[in-house]
Amino acid sequence: MNTILITGATAGIGLAAARRFAQGGWRVIATGRRGDRLRALADELGDACLPLEIDIRDPESLAQLARLDPPWGDIDLLLNNAGLAPPMDDLQQADPAALNNAIDTNVTGLVALTRALLPKLIERTGAIINLSSVAATYPYRGGAVYAATKAFVRQLSLDLRCDLAGTGVRVTSIEPGMVETEFTVVRNRGDQAASDALYANMNPITAEDLAETIWWIATLPPHLNINAIELMPVSQTWAGFTVAREA
Ligand code: 8X3
């Protein structure tokens, strides 16, 4: 039996992945900051789920994860899903605390957790799947710090493959476009109506779509590594260039 550790398993892609992997017969270590949601997930998934209320920015939490005893400690797949976007303000107006929160979670926490679990993943010939974004590649207004964190995640994933050469450990960067989850509610300072308006009449990617993609990557033959995979809803494409004209 395989074991996956999922960060941010309380909602969205992390929650859908927890359900998909449990359904596929895996043990699921579901981590997140909201204990009530983790308990509800554990009730739903039963013995297949170990809920752990942790903040990946806290070193003691990471040490606790690295010390887990078998069978839960036998982690085969780390799904670095936890992440958030600050509100879409231009950098010159953005709240520094919101920016730091995104950097701490998307970059610093992800690196620290990955670093803490690598010995285990090497021992198990495991895999790492990191949630990046199309924002890593395509700029858009108000996304600078978020996009930079996701470019970091993409590059970290590619470079990590070099450090892991010969270990058999696989690393993938998943780079989705518009996925309808709580992500956008958070990005819009809790405004559900703003999130609904963004996804209205455009068939966004669902959390379940991505969970299925993650499952596919995780269950490929062990000699195959998906380095990076970019997905968009068919209805999302790129904007044209912006030109600032003189009055
Ligand atoms: C966010 C991608 O396209 O919703 O990661 O801005 S998009």
Coordinates of C-alpha atoms and ligand atoms in Angstrom, one line a residue:
M1 CA 0.0 0.0 0.0
N2 CA 1.3 3.5 -0.9
T3 CA 1.1 6.6 1.2
I4 CA 0.7 10.2 0.0
L5 CA 1.2 13.3 2.1
I6 CA -0.9 16.2 1.0
T7 CA -0.5 19.8 2.1
G8 CA -3.6 22.0 2.1
A9 CA -5.9 19.0 2.1
T10 CA -8.8 21.0 3.7
A11 CA -10.2 22.3 0.4
G12 CA -10.0 22.5 -3.3
I13 CA -7.3 20.4 -5.2
G14 CA -5.8 19.0 -2.0
L15 CA -9.2 17.8 -0.8
A16 CA -10.1 16.3 -4.2
A17 CA -6.7 14.6 -4.3
A18 CA -7.2 13.1 -0.8
R19 CA -10.5 11.6 -2.0
R20 CA -9.0 10.3 -5.3
F21 CA -6.0 8.6 -3.7
A22 CA -8.1 7.1 -0.9
Q23 CA -10.4 5.7 -3.6
G24 CA -7.4 4.3 -5.4
G25 CA -6.3 2.4 -2.2
W26 CA -3.6 4.7 -0.9
R27 CA -3.1 5.9 2.7
V28 CA -3.6 9.6 2.8
I29 CA -1.8 11.9 5.3
A30 CA -4.0 15.0 5.1
T31 CA -2.4 18.1 6.4
G32 CA -3.7 21.6 6.8
R33 CA -4.4 24.4 9.2
R34 CA -8.2 23.9 9.7
G35 CA -8.7 21.1 12.1
D36 CA -12.5 20.9 11.8
R37 CA -12.2 20.3 8.0
L38 CA -9.5 17.7 8.5
R39 CA -11.6 15.8 11.1
A40 CA -14.6 15.8 8.6
L41 CA -12.3 14.4 5.9
A42 CA -11.0 11.7 8.3
D43 CA -14.6 10.8 9.1
E44 CA -15.3 10.5 5.4
L45 CA -12.2 8.5 4.5
G46 CA -12.0 6.3 7.6
D47 CA -8.8 4.3 8.3
A48 CA -7.2 5.4 5.0
C49 CA -6.7 8.9 6.4
L50 CA -4.4 10.4 9.0
P51 CA -5.4 14.0 9.6
L52 CA -2.6 16.3 10.9
E53 CA -3.3 19.9 11.8
I54 CA -0.1 21.6 11.0
D55 CA 1.3 24.8 9.5
I56 CA 4.1 24.0 7.0
R57 CA 5.7 27.3 8.1
D58 CA 6.3 25.9 11.6
P59 CA 9.7 24.0 12.0
E60 CA 8.3 21.8 14.8
S61 CA 5.4 20.6 12.6
L62 CA 8.0 19.6 9.9
A63 CA 10.1 17.7 12.4
Q64 CA 6.9 15.9 13.5
L65 CA 6.2 14.9 9.9
A66 CA 9.7 13.7 9.4
R67 CA 9.5 11.5 12.5
L68 CA 6.2 9.7 11.6
D69 CA 6.4 6.0 12.3
P70 CA 5.5 3.3 9.7
P71 CA 3.2 2.7 8.1
W72 CA 2.3 6.5 7.9
G73 CA 6.0 7.4 7.9
D74 CA 6.5 5.4 4.7
I75 CA 5.7 8.3 2.4
D76 CA 5.8 7.5 -1.3
L77 CA 4.4 10.8 -2.6
L78 CA 4.6 14.4 -1.4
L79 CA 1.9 16.5 -2.9
N80 CA 3.0 20.1 -2.3
N81 CA -0.5 21.6 -2.8
A82 CA -0.8 24.3 -0.1
G83 CA -0.5 27.7 -1.5
L84 CA -2.3 31.0 -1.8
A85 CA -2.4 34.2 -3.7
P86 CA -2.4 37.7 -2.2
P87 CA -5.1 40.1 -3.5
M88 CA -4.5 41.3 -7.1
D89 CA -3.1 44.7 -6.3
D90 CA -0.3 46.3 -8.2
L91 CA 2.9 45.8 -6.3
Q92 CA 3.2 49.5 -5.5
Q93 CA -0.1 49.3 -3.6
A94 CA 0.1 45.8 -2.2
D95 CA -0.1 44.9 1.5
P96 CA 3.4 43.7 2.5
A97 CA 1.9 41.3 5.0
A98 CA -0.2 39.6 2.3
L99 CA 2.9 39.3 0.0
N100 CA 5.0 37.8 2.8
N101 CA 2.2 35.3 3.7
A102 CA 2.2 34.1 0.1
I103 CA 6.0 33.9 0.0
D104 CA 6.2 32.1 3.3
T105 CA 3.6 29.5 2.3
N106 CA 4.3 29.0 -1.4
V107 CA 8.1 29.2 -1.2
T108 CA 9.6 29.0 2.3
G109 CA 7.2 26.4 3.7
L110 CA 7.3 24.3 0.5
V111 CA 11.1 24.2 0.5
A112 CA 11.3 23.4 4.2
L113 CA 8.8 20.6 4.0
T114 CA 10.4 19.1 0.9
R115 CA 13.8 19.3 2.5
A116 CA 12.5 17.6 5.6
L117 CA 10.9 14.7 3.7
L118 CA 13.6 14.1 1.0
P119 CA 15.6 11.5 3.0
K120 CA 12.3 9.5 3.4
L121 CA 11.4 9.9 -0.3
I122 CA 14.8 8.8 -1.4
E123 CA 14.7 5.8 0.8
R124 CA 11.2 4.9 -0.6
T125 CA 12.1 5.8 -4.3
G126 CA 9.1 8.1 -4.0
A127 CA 7.9 11.1 -5.9
I128 CA 7.1 14.8 -5.4
I129 CA 4.3 16.7 -7.2
N130 CA 4.4 20.4 -6.9
L131 CA 1.5 22.7 -7.6
S132 CA 2.8 25.6 -9.7
S133 CA 0.6 27.7 -12.1
V134 CA 0.4 29.1 -15.6
A135 CA 1.2 32.3 -13.8
A136 CA 4.8 31.0 -13.6
T137 CA 5.1 31.5 -17.3
Y138 CA 2.6 34.1 -18.4
P139 CA 2.5 37.5 -16.7
Y140 CA -0.7 39.3 -15.8
R141 CA -1.4 42.5 -13.9
G142 CA -1.6 42.2 -10.1
G143 CA 0.0 38.8 -10.0
A144 CA 3.6 39.6 -9.6
V145 CA 4.5 38.1 -6.3
Y146 CA 2.1 35.2 -6.7
A147 CA 3.5 34.5 -10.2
A148 CA 7.1 34.7 -8.9
T149 CA 6.4 32.2 -6.1
K150 CA 5.0 29.8 -8.8
A151 CA 7.9 30.4 -11.1
F152 CA 10.1 29.4 -8.1
V153 CA 8.1 26.2 -7.6
R154 CA 8.5 25.3 -11.3
Q155 CA 12.2 25.9 -11.3
L156 CA 12.7 24.2 -8.0
S157 CA 11.0 21.2 -9.4
L158 CA 13.2 21.1 -12.5
D159 CA 16.4 21.7 -10.5
L160 CA 15.5 19.1 -7.9
R161 CA 15.5 16.5 -10.6
C162 CA 19.2 17.2 -11.0
D163 CA 19.9 16.8 -7.3
L164 CA 17.9 13.6 -7.3
A165 CA 19.7 12.0 -10.3
G166 CA 20.2 8.3 -9.7
T167 CA 17.8 8.1 -6.8
G168 CA 14.7 7.1 -8.9
V169 CA 12.7 9.9 -7.2
R170 CA 10.4 11.6 -9.6
V171 CA 9.5 15.3 -9.5
T172 CA 6.7 17.1 -11.4
S173 CA 5.5 20.6 -11.7
I174 CA 1.8 21.0 -12.4
E175 CA 0.9 24.3 -13.9
P176 CA -2.9 24.9 -14.1
G177 CA -4.8 27.9 -15.3
M178 CA -8.2 28.7 -13.9
V179 CA -9.4 26.1 -11.4
E180 CA -12.6 27.0 -9.4
T181 CA -11.7 26.5 -5.8
E182 CA -11.5 28.6 -2.6
F183 CA -8.2 30.0 -4.0
T184 CA -10.0 32.8 -5.8
V185 CA -12.2 33.6 -2.8
V186 CA -9.1 34.1 -0.8
R187 CA -7.5 36.1 -3.6
N188 CA -10.5 38.4 -3.5
R189 CA -10.4 39.0 0.2
G190 CA -13.2 36.5 0.9
D191 CA -15.6 37.9 -1.7
Q192 CA -17.5 34.9 -3.0
A193 CA -19.4 36.9 -5.5
A194 CA -16.2 38.2 -7.1
S195 CA -15.0 34.6 -7.4
D196 CA -18.3 33.5 -8.9
A197 CA -18.2 36.3 -11.4
L198 CA -14.7 35.3 -12.5
Y199 CA -15.7 31.7 -13.2
A200 CA -19.2 32.5 -14.7
N201 CA -20.0 30.8 -18.0
M202 CA -16.5 29.7 -18.8
N203 CA -16.2 26.0 -17.6
P204 CA -13.1 26.3 -15.4
I205 CA -10.9 23.3 -14.5
T206 CA -12.4 21.6 -11.4
A207 CA -10.5 20.3 -8.4
E208 CA -11.5 16.8 -9.5
D209 CA -10.0 17.3 -13.0
L210 CA -6.7 18.1 -11.3
A211 CA -6.9 15.3 -8.8
E212 CA -7.3 12.9 -11.8
T213 CA -4.2 14.4 -13.5
I214 CA -2.2 14.0 -10.2
W215 CA -3.4 10.4 -10.0
W216 CA -2.3 9.8 -13.6
I217 CA 1.1 11.2 -13.0
A218 CA 1.6 9.3 -9.7
T219 CA 0.6 6.0 -11.2
L220 CA 2.7 6.1 -14.4
P221 CA 5.3 3.4 -14.8
P222 CA 8.3 4.3 -12.5
H223 CA 10.7 4.9 -15.4
L224 CA 8.6 7.9 -16.6
N225 CA 8.9 11.4 -15.2
I226 CA 6.5 14.2 -16.2
N227 CA 8.8 17.2 -15.7
A228 CA 6.1 19.8 -16.1
I229 CA 2.5 19.8 -17.2
E230 CA 0.4 22.9 -18.1
L231 CA -3.4 22.8 -18.2
M232 CA -6.0 25.4 -19.0
P233 CA -9.7 25.4 -19.4
V234 CA -10.5 25.6 -23.2
S235 CA -12.2 28.9 -22.6
Q236 CA -9.0 30.5 -21.1
T237 CA -6.3 31.8 -23.4
W238 CA -3.7 34.6 -23.3
A239 CA -4.5 38.3 -23.2
G240 CA -2.8 40.6 -25.8
F241 CA 0.0 42.9 -24.7
T242 CA -0.9 46.0 -22.8
V243 CA 0.3 49.3 -24.4
A244 CA 0.3 52.5 -22.2
R245 CA -0.3 55.4 -24.6
E246 CA 0.5 59.1 -24.0
A247 CA -2.5 61.4 -23.6
Ligands
8X3_1 C1 -3.8 30.8 -10.9 C2 -3.9 30.7 -12.3 O1 -5.1 31.5 -14.4 O2 -6.4 31.5 -12.3 O3 -2.8 29.9 -10.4 O4 -4.6 33.2 -12.7 S1 -5.1 31.8 -13.0

